[in-house]
Amino acid sequence: ASRIIVRDGYAWVANVLFGLKVFSLTDPRHPVLVSELALSHGPRDLALSGSMAYLPDDMGELSVVDISDPAAPNLVGNIALAWYADSVAIEDNLAYVACENFGLAVVDITDPTHPIAITYMTTPFYCVSVSIVGDVAYLVDDHAGLLVADLTDPRAPRLVSGLPFDNIGRAVESKGYLFVTAWEQGLLVY
């Protein structure tokens, strides 16, 4: 399992070896597998928005799954982006995807059945994680550290600042503070 999100009495799990698994949490002490959806490549992350799930994978694709019926998730769209799509964040009708060997991909998901890549922004090394707060993207580039991008115009994101790490960074989450993980330093809070 690479990511879990708990919402509305269900646990949605991205599984690198299988795809998407859905568990009922009616009794959280005894989760029950409700459904599974095999995907052709291993999803590395998961984001939920409305009745859709977005799963970036190890072959650089973003899969879009209709989850309105937890017992029957249905693949409705996908788009090839760049090798190793590691992380995804959803804001409004846009998916921001951290593509390891390329940088940040911005995808229009207004029509989830036909996602459209609208732009890419390169990063110095390997972009592995993204978190969005309003018009700002926080990115972890595993050798460059924490990067900050201005998304005032999402069709033209631009790097505005950064903070280097002593070692390889892995993930970022923004919840009032920035929580960043790095291999040797552990959890960093900004």
PDB file of C-alpha atoms in Angstrom:
ATOM      1  CA  ALA A   1       0.000   0.000   0.000  1.00  0.00           C
ATOM      2  CA  SER A   2       1.395   3.380  -0.987  1.00  0.00           C
ATOM      3  CA  ARG A   3      -1.393   5.695   0.275  1.00  0.00           C
ATOM      4  CA  ILE A   4      -4.614   5.537   2.285  1.00  0.00           C
ATOM      5  CA  ILE A   5      -7.428   8.062   2.576  1.00  0.00           C
ATOM      6  CA  VAL A   6     -10.332   7.574   4.979  1.00  0.00           C
ATOM      7  CA  ARG A   7     -13.565   9.291   3.959  1.00  0.00           C
ATOM      8  CA  ASP A   8     -17.291   8.674   4.449  1.00  0.00           C
ATOM      9  CA  GLY A   9     -16.847   5.351   6.269  1.00  0.00           C
ATOM     10  CA  TYR A  10     -14.460   3.869   3.705  1.00  0.00           C
ATOM     11  CA  ALA A  11     -10.712   3.448   3.434  1.00  0.00           C
ATOM     12  CA  TRP A  12      -9.438   4.027  -0.087  1.00  0.00           C
ATOM     13  CA  VAL A  13      -6.036   2.379  -0.574  1.00  0.00           C
ATOM     14  CA  ALA A  14      -3.604   2.804  -3.471  1.00  0.00           C
ATOM     15  CA  ASN A  15      -1.680  -0.447  -3.774  1.00  0.00           C
ATOM     16  CA  VAL A  16       1.503  -0.414  -5.880  1.00  0.00           C
ATOM     17  CA  LEU A  17       1.192  -4.098  -6.775  1.00  0.00           C
ATOM     18  CA  PHE A  18      -2.504  -4.138  -7.536  1.00  0.00           C
ATOM     19  CA  GLY A  19      -4.373  -0.861  -7.966  1.00  0.00           C
ATOM     20  CA  LEU A  20      -7.189   0.562  -5.846  1.00  0.00           C
ATOM     21  CA  LYS A  21      -8.723  -1.302  -2.901  1.00  0.00           C
ATOM     22  CA  VAL A  22     -11.804  -0.097  -1.009  1.00  0.00           C
ATOM     23  CA  PHE A  23     -12.558  -1.164   2.575  1.00  0.00           C
ATOM     24  CA  SER A  24     -15.741  -0.541   4.561  1.00  0.00           C
ATOM     25  CA  LEU A  25     -15.041   0.855   8.018  1.00  0.00           C
ATOM     26  CA  THR A  26     -18.524   0.289   9.436  1.00  0.00           C
ATOM     27  CA  ASP A  27     -16.661  -1.505  12.234  1.00  0.00           C
ATOM     28  CA  PRO A  28     -13.157   0.027  12.170  1.00  0.00           C
ATOM     29  CA  ARG A  29     -11.801  -2.902  14.205  1.00  0.00           C
ATOM     30  CA  HIS A  30     -12.832  -5.247  11.388  1.00  0.00           C
ATOM     31  CA  PRO A  31     -12.417  -3.550   7.992  1.00  0.00           C
ATOM     32  CA  VAL A  32     -14.143  -5.391   5.154  1.00  0.00           C
ATOM     33  CA  LEU A  33     -12.825  -5.396   1.582  1.00  0.00           C
ATOM     34  CA  VAL A  34     -15.693  -4.014  -0.537  1.00  0.00           C
ATOM     35  CA  SER A  35     -14.048  -3.816  -3.958  1.00  0.00           C
ATOM     36  CA  GLU A  36     -10.831  -3.820  -5.934  1.00  0.00           C
ATOM     37  CA  LEU A  37      -9.902  -2.187  -9.205  1.00  0.00           C
ATOM     38  CA  ALA A  38      -6.809  -3.516 -10.954  1.00  0.00           C
ATOM     39  CA  LEU A  39      -4.781  -0.872 -12.739  1.00  0.00           C
ATOM     40  CA  SER A  40      -2.169  -1.600 -15.396  1.00  0.00           C
ATOM     41  CA  HIS A  41       0.614   0.137 -13.433  1.00  0.00           C
ATOM     42  CA  GLY A  42       1.367   0.580  -9.742  1.00  0.00           C
ATOM     43  CA  PRO A  43      -0.239   3.699  -8.240  1.00  0.00           C
ATOM     44  CA  ARG A  44       2.196   5.607  -6.032  1.00  0.00           C
ATOM     45  CA  ASP A  45      -0.293   8.068  -4.521  1.00  0.00           C
ATOM     46  CA  LEU A  46      -4.008   8.829  -4.276  1.00  0.00           C
ATOM     47  CA  ALA A  47      -6.143  11.985  -4.085  1.00  0.00           C
ATOM     48  CA  LEU A  48      -9.925  12.165  -3.780  1.00  0.00           C
ATOM     49  CA  SER A  49     -12.042  15.014  -5.107  1.00  0.00           C
ATOM     50  CA  GLY A  50     -15.814  14.723  -5.138  1.00  0.00           C
ATOM     51  CA  SER A  51     -16.717  11.368  -6.661  1.00  0.00           C
ATOM     52  CA  MET A  52     -13.332  10.910  -8.367  1.00  0.00           C
ATOM     53  CA  ALA A  53     -10.037   9.360  -7.305  1.00  0.00           C
ATOM     54  CA  TYR A  54      -6.767  10.344  -8.950  1.00  0.00           C
ATOM     55  CA  LEU A  55      -3.885   7.866  -8.938  1.00  0.00           C
ATOM     56  CA  PRO A  56      -0.433   8.685 -10.376  1.00  0.00           C
ATOM     57  CA  ASP A  57       1.680   5.624 -11.179  1.00  0.00           C
ATOM     58  CA  ASP A  58       5.178   4.305 -11.715  1.00  0.00           C
ATOM     59  CA  MET A  59       4.867   4.507 -15.521  1.00  0.00           C
ATOM     60  CA  GLY A  60       4.024   8.218 -15.462  1.00  0.00           C
ATOM     61  CA  GLU A  61       0.272   8.021 -15.973  1.00  0.00           C
ATOM     62  CA  LEU A  62      -2.510   9.666 -14.007  1.00  0.00           C
ATOM     63  CA  SER A  63      -5.575   7.416 -13.761  1.00  0.00           C
ATOM     64  CA  VAL A  64      -9.019   8.844 -12.974  1.00  0.00           C
ATOM     65  CA  VAL A  65     -11.478   6.531 -11.207  1.00  0.00           C
ATOM     66  CA  ASP A  66     -15.172   7.160 -10.548  1.00  0.00           C
ATOM     67  CA  ILE A  67     -15.723   6.165  -6.895  1.00  0.00           C
ATOM     68  CA  SER A  68     -19.370   7.233  -6.570  1.00  0.00           C
ATOM     69  CA  ASP A  69     -20.226   3.557  -5.921  1.00  0.00           C
ATOM     70  CA  PRO A  70     -17.589   2.184  -3.499  1.00  0.00           C
ATOM     71  CA  ALA A  71     -18.613  -1.358  -4.444  1.00  0.00           C
ATOM     72  CA  ALA A  72     -17.827  -0.728  -8.120  1.00  0.00           C
ATOM     73  CA  PRO A  73     -15.040   1.805  -8.763  1.00  0.00           C
ATOM     74  CA  ASN A  74     -14.675   2.434 -12.475  1.00  0.00           C
ATOM     75  CA  LEU A  75     -11.685   3.695 -14.485  1.00  0.00           C
ATOM     76  CA  VAL A  76     -13.030   6.615 -16.537  1.00  0.00           C
ATOM     77  CA  GLY A  77      -9.906   8.346 -17.820  1.00  0.00           C
ATOM     78  CA  ASN A  78      -6.125   8.518 -17.825  1.00  0.00           C
ATOM     79  CA  ILE A  79      -3.289  10.546 -19.246  1.00  0.00           C
ATOM     80  CA  ALA A  80       0.381   9.788 -19.854  1.00  0.00           C
ATOM     81  CA  LEU A  81       2.582  12.465 -18.276  1.00  0.00           C
ATOM     82  CA  ALA A  82       6.224  11.661 -17.551  1.00  0.00           C
ATOM     83  CA  TRP A  83       8.190   8.764 -16.115  1.00  0.00           C
ATOM     84  CA  TYR A  84       7.329   8.087 -12.437  1.00  0.00           C
ATOM     85  CA  ALA A  85       4.325  10.153 -11.419  1.00  0.00           C
ATOM     86  CA  ASP A  86       4.915  10.087  -7.648  1.00  0.00           C
ATOM     87  CA  SER A  87       2.412  12.418  -6.045  1.00  0.00           C
ATOM     88  CA  VAL A  88      -0.807  14.269  -6.846  1.00  0.00           C
ATOM     89  CA  ALA A  89      -2.692  17.209  -5.326  1.00  0.00           C
ATOM     90  CA  ILE A  90      -6.074  18.486  -6.499  1.00  0.00           C
ATOM     91  CA  GLU A  91      -7.081  22.149  -6.400  1.00  0.00           C
ATOM     92  CA  ASP A  92     -10.238  23.379  -8.130  1.00  0.00           C
ATOM     93  CA  ASN A  93     -10.330  21.669 -11.555  1.00  0.00           C
ATOM     94  CA  LEU A  94      -6.593  21.054 -11.717  1.00  0.00           C
ATOM     95  CA  ALA A  95      -4.407  18.110 -10.783  1.00  0.00           C
ATOM     96  CA  TYR A  96      -0.814  18.919  -9.876  1.00  0.00           C
ATOM     97  CA  VAL A  97       1.398  15.880 -10.398  1.00  0.00           C
ATOM     98  CA  ALA A  98       4.986  15.513  -9.162  1.00  0.00           C
ATOM     99  CA  CYS A  99       6.755  13.646 -11.971  1.00  0.00           C
ATOM    100  CA  GLU A 100      10.043  12.364 -10.634  1.00  0.00           C
ATOM    101  CA  ASN A 101      12.302  12.770 -13.668  1.00  0.00           C
ATOM    102  CA  PHE A 102      10.586  15.842 -15.054  1.00  0.00           C
ATOM    103  CA  GLY A 103       9.074  18.201 -12.480  1.00  0.00           C
ATOM    104  CA  LEU A 104       5.529  19.420 -11.949  1.00  0.00           C
ATOM    105  CA  ALA A 105       2.752  18.604 -14.437  1.00  0.00           C
ATOM    106  CA  VAL A 106      -0.463  20.647 -14.356  1.00  0.00           C
ATOM    107  CA  VAL A 107      -3.505  18.749 -15.660  1.00  0.00           C
ATOM    108  CA  ASP A 108      -6.954  20.148 -16.411  1.00  0.00           C
ATOM    109  CA  ILE A 109      -9.524  17.725 -14.925  1.00  0.00           C
ATOM    110  CA  THR A 110     -12.650  19.752 -15.692  1.00  0.00           C
ATOM    111  CA  ASP A 111     -13.762  16.688 -17.689  1.00  0.00           C
ATOM    112  CA  PRO A 112     -12.346  13.764 -15.665  1.00  0.00           C
ATOM    113  CA  THR A 113     -12.910  11.387 -18.573  1.00  0.00           C
ATOM    114  CA  HIS A 114     -10.507  13.443 -20.715  1.00  0.00           C
ATOM    115  CA  PRO A 115      -7.756  14.943 -18.544  1.00  0.00           C
ATOM    116  CA  ILE A 116      -5.542  17.377 -20.466  1.00  0.00           C
ATOM    117  CA  ALA A 117      -1.951  18.321 -19.611  1.00  0.00           C
ATOM    118  CA  ILE A 118      -1.746  22.101 -19.810  1.00  0.00           C
ATOM    119  CA  THR A 119       1.855  22.736 -18.756  1.00  0.00           C
ATOM    120  CA  TYR A 120       5.004  21.378 -17.154  1.00  0.00           C
ATOM    121  CA  MET A 121       7.515  23.078 -14.865  1.00  0.00           C
ATOM    122  CA  THR A 122      10.931  21.494 -14.531  1.00  0.00           C
ATOM    123  CA  THR A 123      12.697  21.132 -11.190  1.00  0.00           C
ATOM    124  CA  PRO A 124      16.446  20.675 -10.626  1.00  0.00           C
ATOM    125  CA  PHE A 125      16.545  16.930  -9.862  1.00  0.00           C
ATOM    126  CA  TYR A 126      13.686  14.534  -8.990  1.00  0.00           C
ATOM    127  CA  CYS A 127      10.314  16.017  -8.015  1.00  0.00           C
ATOM    128  CA  VAL A 128       8.745  13.443  -5.678  1.00  0.00           C
ATOM    129  CA  SER A 129       5.976  15.221  -3.743  1.00  0.00           C
ATOM    130  CA  VAL A 130       3.532  18.116  -4.106  1.00  0.00           C
ATOM    131  CA  SER A 131       1.138  19.903  -1.751  1.00  0.00           C
ATOM    132  CA  ILE A 132      -1.023  22.894  -2.732  1.00  0.00           C
ATOM    133  CA  VAL A 133      -2.217  25.805  -0.593  1.00  0.00           C
ATOM    134  CA  GLY A 134      -4.143  28.386  -2.604  1.00  0.00           C
ATOM    135  CA  ASP A 135      -1.824  29.806  -5.258  1.00  0.00           C
ATOM    136  CA  VAL A 136       1.306  28.123  -3.891  1.00  0.00           C
ATOM    137  CA  ALA A 137       2.764  24.700  -4.614  1.00  0.00           C
ATOM    138  CA  TYR A 138       5.188  23.166  -2.135  1.00  0.00           C
ATOM    139  CA  LEU A 139       7.389  20.584  -3.828  1.00  0.00           C
ATOM    140  CA  VAL A 140      10.004  18.189  -2.575  1.00  0.00           C
ATOM    141  CA  ASP A 141      12.782  17.676  -5.073  1.00  0.00           C
ATOM    142  CA  ASP A 142      14.763  14.837  -3.573  1.00  0.00           C
ATOM    143  CA  HIS A 143      18.205  16.435  -4.003  1.00  0.00           C
ATOM    144  CA  ALA A 144      17.276  20.141  -4.202  1.00  0.00           C
ATOM    145  CA  GLY A 145      15.096  20.187  -1.058  1.00  0.00           C
ATOM    146  CA  LEU A 146      11.861  22.058  -0.510  1.00  0.00           C
ATOM    147  CA  LEU A 147      10.806  24.213  -3.468  1.00  0.00           C
ATOM    148  CA  VAL A 148       8.064  26.832  -3.579  1.00  0.00           C
ATOM    149  CA  ALA A 149       6.222  27.601  -6.827  1.00  0.00           C
ATOM    150  CA  ASP A 150       3.842  30.466  -7.557  1.00  0.00           C
ATOM    151  CA  LEU A 151       0.587  29.217  -9.113  1.00  0.00           C
ATOM    152  CA  THR A 152      -1.090  32.592  -9.559  1.00  0.00           C
ATOM    153  CA  ASP A 153      -1.316  31.575 -13.215  1.00  0.00           C
ATOM    154  CA  PRO A 154      -1.515  27.757 -13.121  1.00  0.00           C
ATOM    155  CA  ARG A 155      -0.719  27.680 -16.842  1.00  0.00           C
ATOM    156  CA  ALA A 156       2.675  29.208 -16.059  1.00  0.00           C
ATOM    157  CA  PRO A 157       3.891  28.034 -12.631  1.00  0.00           C
ATOM    158  CA  ARG A 158       7.251  29.422 -11.596  1.00  0.00           C
ATOM    159  CA  LEU A 159       9.729  28.593  -8.865  1.00  0.00           C
ATOM    160  CA  VAL A 160      10.083  31.489  -6.422  1.00  0.00           C
ATOM    161  CA  SER A 161      12.127  30.069  -3.537  1.00  0.00           C
ATOM    162  CA  GLY A 162      13.524  26.987  -1.944  1.00  0.00           C
ATOM    163  CA  LEU A 163      15.189  25.515   1.092  1.00  0.00           C
ATOM    164  CA  PRO A 164      17.950  22.922   0.647  1.00  0.00           C
ATOM    165  CA  PHE A 165      18.116  19.749   2.754  1.00  0.00           C
ATOM    166  CA  ASP A 166      21.181  18.000   4.113  1.00  0.00           C
ATOM    167  CA  ASN A 167      19.993  14.825   2.387  1.00  0.00           C
ATOM    168  CA  ILE A 168      17.247  13.347   0.229  1.00  0.00           C
ATOM    169  CA  GLY A 169      13.702  14.650   0.753  1.00  0.00           C
ATOM    170  CA  ARG A 170      10.666  12.401   0.277  1.00  0.00           C
ATOM    171  CA  ALA A 171       7.314  14.069   1.020  1.00  0.00           C
ATOM    172  CA  VAL A 172       5.548  17.328   1.893  1.00  0.00           C
ATOM    173  CA  GLU A 173       2.142  18.020   3.426  1.00  0.00           C
ATOM    174  CA  SER A 174       0.734  21.475   4.206  1.00  0.00           C
ATOM    175  CA  LYS A 175      -1.703  21.725   7.120  1.00  0.00           C
ATOM    176  CA  GLY A 176      -1.085  25.170   8.614  1.00  0.00           C
ATOM    177  CA  TYR A 177       2.572  24.182   8.871  1.00  0.00           C
ATOM    178  CA  LEU A 178       4.713  22.438   6.280  1.00  0.00           C
ATOM    179  CA  PHE A 179       5.550  18.882   7.262  1.00  0.00           C
ATOM    180  CA  VAL A 180       8.445  17.497   5.249  1.00  0.00           C
ATOM    181  CA  THR A 181      10.124  14.108   5.467  1.00  0.00           C
ATOM    182  CA  ALA A 182      13.758  13.496   4.606  1.00  0.00           C
ATOM    183  CA  TRP A 183      15.634  10.216   4.702  1.00  0.00           C
ATOM    184  CA  GLU A 184      18.175  10.997   7.428  1.00  0.00           C
ATOM    185  CA  GLN A 185      16.669  14.076   9.062  1.00  0.00           C
ATOM    186  CA  GLY A 186      13.252  12.465   9.586  1.00  0.00           C
ATOM    187  CA  LEU A 187      10.348  14.894  10.029  1.00  0.00           C
ATOM    188  CA  LEU A 188      10.973  18.601   9.456  1.00  0.00           C
ATOM    189  CA  VAL A 189       8.340  21.196  10.393  1.00  0.00           C
ATOM    190  CA  TYR A 190       8.244  24.724   8.928  1.00  0.00           C
TER     191      TYR A 190
END
